[in-house]
Amino acid sequence: MRILAAMSGGVDSAVAAARAVEAGHEVVGVHLALSRAGGTLRTGSRGCCTIEDAMDARRAADRLGIPFYVWDFSERFRDDVIEDFVSEYRAGRTPNPCMRCNEKIKFAALLERAIELGFDAVCTGHYATLVDGPEGLELHRASDAAKDQSYVLGVLNAEQLAHTYFPLGSTPSKALVRAEAEARGLSVAQKPDSHDICFIPDGDTRGWLAEKVGAEQGDIVDRTGAVIGTHEGAHAFTVGQRRGLQLGVPAPDGKPRFVLEVRPVSNTVVVGPKEALATAEIAGERYSWAGRPQAEGDFACHVQIRAHADPVPAVATLADGRLTVVPETPFDGVAPGQTAVLYDGTRVIGQFTIATTVSAVPVSA
């Protein structure tokens, strides 16, 4: 096949490209420039897509003997990922920018251009596997549960999966990938993994959002609506947060309070006891299927609501364009805007963006 290898400058994408070359494919490397004002150097393992990362990707491509290009996707990234992130926080939701990047950039914009240029597939260093199932191609978890990235790939549809290539999915551990990179003479063999939000490399999400959204004082209330404190901007709070509340009124039982809800229209933050974070039902309308579409009605599944959360047995219901999930045991601290990925064993069924939640603990009279 003609393979376009997306090379981030990290060890995973470099080894994925190397395996594609070794498999006999015609491989071309490409690094995506996602910021026109990117930092020159990384800070430890924070951030990615810097000039240093582009140089690391080029050195890897040179070592593999493949052509290499840098493509400017900064405008698309700004519009589809950064602006989406800001608008979601303005609306009181908690978005996942990695999901949006996979959905809108790596497996939409990049894949579209790759196909236009005659490539058969885009190769990435994601840890996930593709399986030829009885009803078509299926997306499954990786062999290494600790590195599995099927959750952030849950936004991919059948057409996109048909043009993807994940060479690392069957690798038992990340240590083996690093050892392979060392043996191949790739300089990124011991490079730290990136984490946090790539366009906020210093990790100060609250400060970054304050500049973008603006800070306006509002009330912190309990579940009955009683005002028990003030805040300097609702955007700085997420469901499940405990620290930084600075409440003036202690809880009757003396226990800590947690953020239960963010209401952007009234600029209000609702807090309450930890047990009130238990969520008995989630629902949303923005859904997609990773392979064959799901028929309307009820179906059993496991649901994962964060990248590293444990999957929870549940019953999902698709009806009238809305997907509702009732877990066997309540979820803990779910926020609108998060992505719920549905599994059948190791197979990804699909995903949806959580729009509404129902607490498992009613408000006390």
mmCIF file of C-alpha atoms in Angstrom:
data_model
loop_
_atom_site.group_PDB
_atom_site.id
_atom_site.type_symbol
_atom_site.label_atom_id
_atom_site.label_comp_id
_atom_site.label_asym_id
_atom_site.label_seq_id
_atom_site.Cartn_x
_atom_site.Cartn_y
_atom_site.Cartn_z
ATOM 1 C CA MET A 1 0.000 0.000 0.000
ATOM 2 C CA ARG A 2 0.908 3.662 -0.270
ATOM 3 C CA ILE A 3 1.058 4.793 3.362
ATOM 4 C CA LEU A 4 1.159 8.329 4.742
ATOM 5 C CA ALA A 5 2.805 8.069 8.161
ATOM 6 C CA ALA A 6 1.768 10.812 10.595
ATOM 7 C CA MET A 7 4.983 11.473 12.542
ATOM 8 C CA SER A 8 4.562 13.544 15.703
ATOM 9 C CA GLY A 9 8.216 13.447 16.664
ATOM 10 C CA GLY A 10 7.633 10.829 19.352
ATOM 11 C CA VAL A 11 8.815 7.245 19.647
ATOM 12 C CA ASP A 12 5.444 5.614 18.896
ATOM 13 C CA SER A 13 4.868 7.243 15.516
ATOM 14 C CA ALA A 14 8.515 6.685 14.543
ATOM 15 C CA VAL A 15 8.328 2.944 15.255
ATOM 16 C CA ALA A 16 4.928 2.725 13.537
ATOM 17 C CA ALA A 17 6.446 4.265 10.397
ATOM 18 C CA ALA A 18 9.425 1.902 10.643
ATOM 19 C CA ARG A 19 7.122 -1.126 10.802
ATOM 20 C CA ALA A 20 5.187 0.129 7.789
ATOM 21 C CA VAL A 21 8.451 0.384 5.838
ATOM 22 C CA GLU A 22 9.557 -3.059 7.008
ATOM 23 C CA ALA A 23 6.198 -4.520 5.898
ATOM 24 C CA GLY A 24 7.036 -3.466 2.358
ATOM 25 C CA HIS A 25 4.698 -0.510 2.005
ATOM 26 C CA GLU A 26 5.577 2.686 0.148
ATOM 27 C CA VAL A 27 5.789 5.148 3.046
ATOM 28 C CA VAL A 28 5.929 8.930 3.158
ATOM 29 C CA GLY A 29 6.313 10.756 6.486
ATOM 30 C CA VAL A 30 4.431 13.928 7.381
ATOM 31 C CA HIS A 31 4.519 16.129 10.470
ATOM 32 C CA LEU A 32 1.532 18.357 11.194
ATOM 33 C CA ALA A 33 2.307 21.931 12.184
ATOM 34 C CA LEU A 34 -0.672 22.728 14.370
ATOM 35 C CA SER A 35 0.427 26.109 15.720
ATOM 36 C CA ARG A 36 1.970 29.061 13.922
ATOM 37 C CA ALA A 37 3.414 30.305 17.203
ATOM 38 C CA GLY A 38 4.535 27.011 18.692
ATOM 39 C CA GLY A 39 7.274 26.877 21.302
ATOM 40 C CA THR A 40 10.736 25.883 20.194
ATOM 41 C CA LEU A 41 11.343 23.431 22.998
ATOM 42 C CA ARG A 42 9.223 21.088 25.036
ATOM 43 C CA THR A 43 9.111 21.408 28.811
ATOM 44 C CA GLY A 44 9.779 17.874 30.012
ATOM 45 C CA SER A 45 6.878 15.798 28.772
ATOM 46 C CA ARG A 46 4.447 18.687 28.392
ATOM 47 C CA GLY A 47 3.088 19.685 25.039
ATOM 48 C CA CYS A 48 3.850 18.451 21.557
ATOM 49 C CA CYS A 49 3.963 19.744 17.975
ATOM 50 C CA THR A 50 6.912 22.047 18.729
ATOM 51 C CA ILE A 51 9.783 22.875 16.385
ATOM 52 C CA GLU A 52 11.829 20.338 18.319
ATOM 53 C CA ASP A 53 9.198 17.674 17.608
ATOM 54 C CA ALA A 54 9.262 18.459 13.885
ATOM 55 C CA MET A 55 13.046 18.086 13.895
ATOM 56 C CA ASP A 56 12.810 14.763 15.735
ATOM 57 C CA ALA A 57 10.274 13.528 13.184
ATOM 58 C CA ARG A 58 12.548 14.558 10.311
ATOM 59 C CA ARG A 59 15.537 12.754 11.844
ATOM 60 C CA ALA A 60 13.415 9.602 12.223
ATOM 61 C CA ALA A 61 12.285 9.813 8.591
ATOM 62 C CA ASP A 62 15.876 10.294 7.440
ATOM 63 C CA ARG A 63 16.922 7.252 9.442
ATOM 64 C CA LEU A 64 14.160 5.216 7.781
ATOM 65 C CA GLY A 65 15.058 6.571 4.340
ATOM 66 C CA ILE A 66 11.570 7.866 3.550
ATOM 67 C CA PRO A 67 10.437 11.220 2.113
ATOM 68 C CA PHE A 68 9.311 13.712 4.755
ATOM 69 C CA TYR A 69 7.128 16.810 4.694
ATOM 70 C CA VAL A 70 5.683 19.315 7.161
ATOM 71 C CA TRP A 71 2.063 20.304 6.497
ATOM 72 C CA ASP A 72 0.519 23.420 7.991
ATOM 73 C CA PHE A 73 -2.806 22.496 9.561
ATOM 74 C CA SER A 74 -2.760 25.347 12.069
ATOM 75 C CA GLU A 75 -5.908 27.096 10.810
ATOM 76 C CA ARG A 76 -7.941 23.897 10.782
ATOM 77 C CA PHE A 77 -6.606 22.985 14.240
ATOM 78 C CA ARG A 78 -7.487 26.434 15.582
ATOM 79 C CA ASP A 79 -11.018 26.304 14.190
ATOM 80 C CA ASP A 80 -11.883 22.664 14.907
ATOM 81 C CA VAL A 81 -10.008 21.978 18.134
ATOM 82 C CA ILE A 82 -8.976 25.133 19.997
ATOM 83 C CA GLU A 83 -12.117 27.174 19.278
ATOM 84 C CA ASP A 84 -14.274 24.126 20.004
ATOM 85 C CA PHE A 85 -12.468 23.718 23.338
ATOM 86 C CA VAL A 86 -13.134 27.347 24.286
ATOM 87 C CA SER A 87 -16.779 27.316 23.175
ATOM 88 C CA GLU A 88 -17.451 24.091 25.089
ATOM 89 C CA TYR A 89 -16.092 25.604 28.298
ATOM 90 C CA ARG A 90 -18.163 28.738 27.694
ATOM 91 C CA ALA A 91 -21.199 26.469 27.566
ATOM 92 C CA GLY A 92 -20.277 24.806 30.861
ATOM 93 C CA ARG A 93 -19.147 21.542 29.294
ATOM 94 C CA THR A 94 -15.883 19.622 29.704
ATOM 95 C CA PRO A 95 -14.485 18.795 26.243
ATOM 96 C CA ASN A 96 -11.770 16.330 25.250
ATOM 97 C CA PRO A 97 -9.496 18.075 22.715
ATOM 98 C CA CYS A 98 -7.678 14.820 21.845
ATOM 99 C CA MET A 99 -10.978 13.343 20.645
ATOM 100 C CA ARG A 100 -11.659 16.411 18.508
ATOM 101 C CA CYS A 101 -8.125 16.324 17.077
ATOM 102 C CA ASN A 102 -8.519 12.692 16.052
ATOM 103 C CA GLU A 103 -11.998 13.331 14.682
ATOM 104 C CA LYS A 104 -11.349 16.599 12.829
ATOM 105 C CA ILE A 105 -7.608 16.670 12.078
ATOM 106 C CA LYS A 106 -5.778 13.328 11.960
ATOM 107 C CA PHE A 107 -8.592 11.213 10.565
ATOM 108 C CA ALA A 108 -10.541 13.865 8.667
ATOM 109 C CA ALA A 109 -8.388 16.710 7.303
ATOM 110 C CA LEU A 110 -5.203 14.626 7.057
ATOM 111 C CA LEU A 111 -6.966 11.524 5.766
ATOM 112 C CA GLU A 112 -8.901 13.539 3.180
ATOM 113 C CA ARG A 113 -5.688 15.043 1.822
ATOM 114 C CA ALA A 114 -3.946 11.658 1.881
ATOM 115 C CA ILE A 115 -6.683 10.063 -0.212
ATOM 116 C CA GLU A 116 -6.671 13.010 -2.638
ATOM 117 C CA LEU A 117 -2.933 12.433 -3.127
ATOM 118 C CA GLY A 118 -3.426 8.747 -3.848
ATOM 119 C CA PHE A 119 -2.466 7.200 -0.513
ATOM 120 C CA ASP A 120 -4.306 4.100 0.669
ATOM 121 C CA ALA A 121 -4.082 4.736 4.399
ATOM 122 C CA VAL A 122 -2.775 6.960 7.176
ATOM 123 C CA CYS A 123 -0.438 5.273 9.647
ATOM 124 C CA THR A 124 -0.219 6.486 13.258
ATOM 125 C CA GLY A 125 1.408 5.349 16.482
ATOM 126 C CA HIS A 126 -1.876 4.830 18.302
ATOM 127 C CA TYR A 127 -2.264 1.698 20.411
ATOM 128 C CA ALA A 128 -5.366 0.025 18.955
ATOM 129 C CA THR A 129 -6.092 -2.866 16.607
ATOM 130 C CA LEU A 130 -8.205 -3.362 13.498
ATOM 131 C CA VAL A 131 -9.920 -6.715 12.988
ATOM 132 C CA ASP A 132 -11.733 -8.082 9.943
ATOM 133 C CA GLY A 133 -15.029 -9.051 11.538
ATOM 134 C CA PRO A 134 -18.018 -10.913 10.100
ATOM 135 C CA GLU A 135 -19.726 -7.629 9.206
ATOM 136 C CA GLY A 136 -16.704 -5.568 8.212
ATOM 137 C CA LEU A 137 -13.699 -3.877 9.779
ATOM 138 C CA GLU A 138 -13.791 -3.516 13.571
ATOM 139 C CA LEU A 139 -11.845 -1.296 15.974
ATOM 140 C CA HIS A 140 -10.559 -3.157 19.051
ATOM 141 C CA ARG A 141 -8.506 -2.434 22.145
ATOM 142 C CA ALA A 142 -4.717 -2.791 21.997
ATOM 143 C CA SER A 143 -2.883 -5.783 23.461
ATOM 144 C CA ASP A 144 -1.268 -3.528 26.077
ATOM 145 C CA ALA A 145 -4.159 -2.461 28.306
ATOM 146 C CA ALA A 146 -2.007 0.200 29.968
ATOM 147 C CA LYS A 147 -1.393 1.950 26.642
ATOM 148 C CA ASP A 148 -4.723 1.224 24.937
ATOM 149 C CA GLN A 149 -5.961 4.277 23.014
ATOM 150 C CA SER A 150 -9.155 2.887 21.523
ATOM 151 C CA TYR A 151 -11.123 5.360 23.673
ATOM 152 C CA VAL A 152 -9.717 8.437 21.884
ATOM 153 C CA LEU A 153 -10.222 6.672 18.539
ATOM 154 C CA GLY A 154 -13.880 5.923 19.263
ATOM 155 C CA VAL A 155 -14.909 8.894 17.106
ATOM 156 C CA LEU A 156 -13.725 7.170 13.912
ATOM 157 C CA ASN A 157 -16.372 5.838 11.541
ATOM 158 C CA ALA A 158 -16.290 2.835 9.205
ATOM 159 C CA GLU A 159 -15.031 4.822 6.209
ATOM 160 C CA GLN A 160 -12.150 6.294 8.218
ATOM 161 C CA LEU A 161 -11.208 2.935 9.722
ATOM 162 C CA ALA A 162 -10.958 1.501 6.209
ATOM 163 C CA HIS A 163 -8.067 3.906 5.539
ATOM 164 C CA THR A 164 -6.124 3.633 8.796
ATOM 165 C CA TYR A 165 -3.134 1.566 9.832
ATOM 166 C CA PHE A 166 -2.141 0.951 13.481
ATOM 167 C CA PRO A 167 1.112 -1.088 13.528
ATOM 168 C CA LEU A 168 1.555 -0.887 17.324
ATOM 169 C CA GLY A 169 -1.775 -2.354 18.393
ATOM 170 C CA SER A 170 -0.517 -5.897 18.985
ATOM 171 C CA THR A 171 2.671 -4.864 20.836
ATOM 172 C CA PRO A 172 2.575 -6.241 24.412
ATOM 173 C CA SER A 173 4.226 -3.208 26.056
ATOM 174 C CA LYS A 174 5.606 0.299 25.489
ATOM 175 C CA ALA A 175 8.977 -0.909 26.772
ATOM 176 C CA LEU A 176 9.244 -3.165 23.711
ATOM 177 C CA VAL A 177 8.509 -0.202 21.433
ATOM 178 C CA ARG A 178 11.312 1.807 23.046
ATOM 179 C CA ALA A 179 13.690 -1.149 22.787
ATOM 180 C CA GLU A 180 12.814 -1.519 19.108
ATOM 181 C CA ALA A 181 13.435 2.183 18.509
ATOM 182 C CA GLU A 182 16.829 1.832 20.194
ATOM 183 C CA ALA A 183 17.706 -1.170 18.027
ATOM 184 C CA ARG A 184 16.683 0.732 14.894
ATOM 185 C CA GLY A 185 18.895 3.671 15.834
ATOM 186 C CA LEU A 186 16.025 6.122 16.277
ATOM 187 C CA SER A 187 17.095 9.075 18.419
ATOM 188 C CA VAL A 188 13.617 9.371 19.996
ATOM 189 C CA ALA A 189 13.873 5.963 21.702
ATOM 190 C CA GLN A 190 13.890 7.428 25.223
ATOM 191 C CA LYS A 191 11.970 10.642 24.520
ATOM 192 C CA PRO A 192 9.276 11.267 27.194
ATOM 193 C CA ASP A 193 5.636 10.813 26.228
ATOM 194 C CA SER A 194 3.679 14.034 25.841
ATOM 195 C CA HIS A 195 0.717 14.653 28.128
ATOM 196 C CA ASP A 196 -1.747 17.378 29.043
ATOM 197 C CA ILE A 197 -3.318 19.615 26.404
ATOM 198 C CA CYS A 198 -0.834 20.218 23.584
ATOM 199 C CA PHE A 199 -1.845 23.840 22.984
ATOM 200 C CA ILE A 200 -1.467 24.657 26.705
ATOM 201 C CA PRO A 201 2.109 23.366 27.201
ATOM 202 C CA ASP A 202 2.602 24.982 30.626
ATOM 203 C CA GLY A 203 -0.379 23.014 31.977
ATOM 204 C CA ASP A 204 -2.171 26.110 33.327
ATOM 205 C CA THR A 205 -5.587 25.421 31.815
ATOM 206 C CA ARG A 206 -7.371 27.728 34.241
ATOM 207 C CA GLY A 207 -5.127 30.706 33.407
ATOM 208 C CA TRP A 208 -5.329 30.011 29.680
ATOM 209 C CA LEU A 209 -9.128 29.854 29.776
ATOM 210 C CA ALA A 210 -9.321 33.054 31.843
ATOM 211 C CA GLU A 211 -7.576 34.889 28.995
ATOM 212 C CA LYS A 212 -9.829 33.355 26.337
ATOM 213 C CA VAL A 213 -13.175 33.348 28.123
ATOM 214 C CA GLY A 214 -12.744 36.114 30.653
ATOM 215 C CA ALA A 215 -13.300 35.949 34.410
ATOM 216 C CA GLU A 216 -16.547 37.159 35.943
ATOM 217 C CA GLN A 217 -17.482 36.738 39.599
ATOM 218 C CA GLY A 218 -20.458 34.518 40.358
ATOM 219 C CA ASP A 219 -22.104 32.463 43.094
ATOM 220 C CA ILE A 220 -21.249 29.032 44.424
ATOM 221 C CA VAL A 221 -24.425 27.359 45.667
ATOM 222 C CA ASP A 222 -25.363 24.086 47.314
ATOM 223 C CA ARG A 223 -27.923 21.655 45.889
ATOM 224 C CA THR A 224 -30.803 23.581 47.488
ATOM 225 C CA GLY A 225 -29.707 26.834 45.807
ATOM 226 C CA ALA A 226 -28.310 28.483 48.961
ATOM 227 C CA VAL A 227 -25.303 30.739 48.235
ATOM 228 C CA ILE A 228 -22.260 29.509 50.167
ATOM 229 C CA GLY A 229 -19.422 31.244 48.345
ATOM 230 C CA THR A 230 -18.251 33.129 45.250
ATOM 231 C CA HIS A 231 -15.924 32.368 42.365
ATOM 232 C CA GLU A 232 -13.948 34.383 39.799
ATOM 233 C CA GLY A 233 -15.179 32.549 36.701
ATOM 234 C CA ALA A 234 -17.276 29.410 36.231
ATOM 235 C CA HIS A 235 -15.039 28.247 33.368
ATOM 236 C CA ALA A 236 -12.325 27.404 35.920
ATOM 237 C CA PHE A 237 -14.403 24.600 37.478
ATOM 238 C CA THR A 238 -15.080 21.066 36.338
ATOM 239 C CA VAL A 239 -17.411 18.416 37.707
ATOM 240 C CA GLY A 240 -15.708 16.417 40.448
ATOM 241 C CA GLN A 241 -13.334 19.222 41.442
ATOM 242 C CA ARG A 242 -12.624 19.587 45.157
ATOM 243 C CA ARG A 243 -9.704 21.994 45.483
ATOM 244 C CA GLY A 244 -9.872 25.755 45.056
ATOM 245 C CA LEU A 245 -13.522 26.228 46.068
ATOM 246 C CA GLN A 246 -12.768 28.612 48.976
ATOM 247 C CA LEU A 247 -16.203 28.240 50.519
ATOM 248 C CA GLY A 248 -17.262 30.524 53.355
ATOM 249 C CA VAL A 249 -19.888 28.151 54.769
ATOM 250 C CA PRO A 250 -18.849 24.667 55.977
ATOM 251 C CA ALA A 251 -20.964 21.649 55.141
ATOM 252 C CA PRO A 252 -23.350 20.562 57.940
ATOM 253 C CA ASP A 253 -21.517 17.246 58.283
ATOM 254 C CA GLY A 254 -18.081 18.862 58.019
ATOM 255 C CA LYS A 255 -17.164 16.809 54.944
ATOM 256 C CA PRO A 256 -15.563 18.288 51.792
ATOM 257 C CA ARG A 257 -17.765 19.532 48.982
ATOM 258 C CA PHE A 258 -17.229 18.806 45.289
ATOM 259 C CA VAL A 259 -18.323 20.548 42.101
ATOM 260 C CA LEU A 260 -21.520 18.863 40.895
ATOM 261 C CA GLU A 261 -22.567 21.182 38.076
ATOM 262 C CA VAL A 262 -21.449 24.284 36.175
ATOM 263 C CA ARG A 263 -24.210 26.628 34.943
ATOM 264 C CA PRO A 264 -22.682 29.114 32.462
ATOM 265 C CA VAL A 265 -25.873 31.088 31.748
ATOM 266 C CA SER A 266 -26.209 32.146 35.391
ATOM 267 C CA ASN A 267 -22.427 31.915 36.007
ATOM 268 C CA THR A 268 -23.147 29.601 38.928
ATOM 269 C CA VAL A 269 -21.224 26.635 40.319
ATOM 270 C CA VAL A 270 -23.176 23.958 42.214
ATOM 271 C CA VAL A 271 -21.374 21.986 44.914
ATOM 272 C CA GLY A 272 -22.333 19.129 47.195
ATOM 273 C CA PRO A 273 -21.195 15.919 48.892
ATOM 274 C CA LYS A 274 -19.020 13.371 47.115
ATOM 275 C CA GLU A 275 -21.826 10.813 46.966
ATOM 276 C CA ALA A 276 -23.873 13.250 44.836
ATOM 277 C CA LEU A 277 -21.308 12.798 42.049
ATOM 278 C CA ALA A 278 -22.782 9.343 41.422
ATOM 279 C CA THR A 279 -24.483 9.379 38.010
ATOM 280 C CA ALA A 280 -27.311 6.974 37.230
ATOM 281 C CA GLU A 281 -27.861 7.918 33.572
ATOM 282 C CA ILE A 282 -26.137 9.744 30.732
ATOM 283 C CA ALA A 283 -27.483 10.703 27.325
ATOM 284 C CA GLY A 284 -26.527 12.541 24.138
ATOM 285 C CA GLU A 285 -27.430 13.129 20.510
ATOM 286 C CA ARG A 286 -23.994 13.525 18.867
ATOM 287 C CA TYR A 287 -23.100 9.875 18.289
ATOM 288 C CA SER A 288 -21.254 7.791 15.705
ATOM 289 C CA TRP A 289 -20.506 4.109 15.091
ATOM 290 C CA ALA A 290 -17.039 2.552 14.699
ATOM 291 C CA GLY A 291 -18.151 0.101 12.045
ATOM 292 C CA ARG A 292 -21.647 -1.232 11.483
ATOM 293 C CA PRO A 293 -24.461 1.076 12.690
ATOM 294 C CA GLN A 294 -26.363 0.046 15.794
ATOM 295 C CA ALA A 295 -30.052 -0.723 15.378
ATOM 296 C CA GLU A 296 -32.610 1.202 17.420
ATOM 297 C CA GLY A 297 -33.631 -0.277 20.753
ATOM 298 C CA ASP A 298 -31.821 -1.578 23.832
ATOM 299 C CA PHE A 299 -28.439 -3.293 23.784
ATOM 300 C CA ALA A 300 -25.939 -4.421 26.426
ATOM 301 C CA CYS A 301 -22.464 -2.923 26.404
ATOM 302 C CA HIS A 302 -19.617 -1.605 28.530
ATOM 303 C CA VAL A 303 -19.160 2.163 28.728
ATOM 304 C CA GLN A 304 -15.959 4.121 29.289
ATOM 305 C CA ILE A 305 -16.275 7.828 30.126
ATOM 306 C CA ARG A 306 -12.597 8.814 30.349
ATOM 307 C CA ALA A 307 -9.415 7.752 28.575
ATOM 308 C CA HIS A 308 -8.137 5.767 31.560
ATOM 309 C CA ALA A 309 -11.404 4.921 33.315
ATOM 310 C CA ASP A 310 -12.543 1.363 33.883
ATOM 311 C CA PRO A 311 -15.367 0.264 31.549
ATOM 312 C CA VAL A 312 -18.715 -0.153 33.294
ATOM 313 C CA PRO A 313 -21.421 -2.701 32.295
ATOM 314 C CA ALA A 314 -24.510 -0.876 31.075
ATOM 315 C CA VAL A 315 -27.660 -0.966 28.988
ATOM 316 C CA ALA A 316 -27.805 1.528 26.144
ATOM 317 C CA THR A 317 -30.953 2.646 24.342
ATOM 318 C CA LEU A 318 -31.017 4.229 20.899
ATOM 319 C CA ALA A 319 -34.347 5.880 20.172
ATOM 320 C CA ASP A 320 -35.532 8.981 18.299
ATOM 321 C CA GLY A 321 -31.989 10.096 17.521
ATOM 322 C CA ARG A 322 -30.897 10.005 21.156
ATOM 323 C CA LEU A 323 -28.552 7.575 22.868
ATOM 324 C CA THR A 324 -29.141 6.914 26.587
ATOM 325 C CA VAL A 325 -26.970 4.776 28.841
ATOM 326 C CA VAL A 326 -27.877 3.373 32.268
ATOM 327 C CA PRO A 327 -24.811 1.840 34.005
ATOM 328 C CA GLU A 328 -25.009 -1.261 36.198
ATOM 329 C CA THR A 329 -23.272 0.748 38.917
ATOM 330 C CA PRO A 330 -23.329 4.574 38.899
ATOM 331 C CA PHE A 331 -20.589 6.502 37.143
ATOM 332 C CA ASP A 332 -18.498 8.841 39.285
ATOM 333 C CA GLY A 333 -18.342 12.549 38.440
ATOM 334 C CA VAL A 334 -19.566 12.748 34.860
ATOM 335 C CA ALA A 335 -19.644 16.138 33.139
ATOM 336 C CA PRO A 336 -21.575 17.193 30.031
ATOM 337 C CA GLY A 337 -19.136 17.481 27.136
ATOM 338 C CA GLN A 338 -17.239 14.307 28.008
ATOM 339 C CA THR A 339 -17.200 11.460 25.512
ATOM 340 C CA ALA A 340 -18.733 8.089 26.337
ATOM 341 C CA VAL A 341 -17.290 5.201 24.308
ATOM 342 C CA LEU A 342 -19.310 1.981 24.071
ATOM 343 C CA TYR A 343 -17.644 -1.444 23.878
ATOM 344 C CA ASP A 344 -18.668 -5.019 23.173
ATOM 345 C CA GLY A 345 -15.794 -6.871 24.836
ATOM 346 C CA THR A 346 -12.691 -5.386 23.213
ATOM 347 C CA ARG A 347 -14.608 -4.058 20.191
ATOM 348 C CA VAL A 348 -15.535 -0.394 20.007
ATOM 349 C CA ILE A 349 -19.221 -0.060 19.150
ATOM 350 C CA GLY A 350 -19.289 3.725 18.927
ATOM 351 C CA GLN A 351 -19.346 6.911 20.966
ATOM 352 C CA PHE A 352 -21.414 9.929 21.902
ATOM 353 C CA THR A 353 -20.882 13.298 23.533
ATOM 354 C CA ILE A 354 -22.628 13.449 26.911
ATOM 355 C CA ALA A 355 -25.279 16.173 26.884
ATOM 356 C CA THR A 356 -27.266 15.406 30.039
ATOM 357 C CA THR A 357 -26.725 13.465 33.254
ATOM 358 C CA VAL A 358 -29.042 12.201 35.989
ATOM 359 C CA SER A 359 -27.727 12.022 39.553
ATOM 360 C CA ALA A 360 -28.123 8.781 41.476
ATOM 361 C CA VAL A 361 -28.628 10.782 44.674
ATOM 362 C CA PRO A 362 -31.757 12.969 44.893
ATOM 363 C CA VAL A 363 -31.577 16.397 46.528
ATOM 364 C CA SER A 364 -32.496 16.148 50.212
ATOM 365 C CA ALA A 365 -35.717 17.812 51.208
#
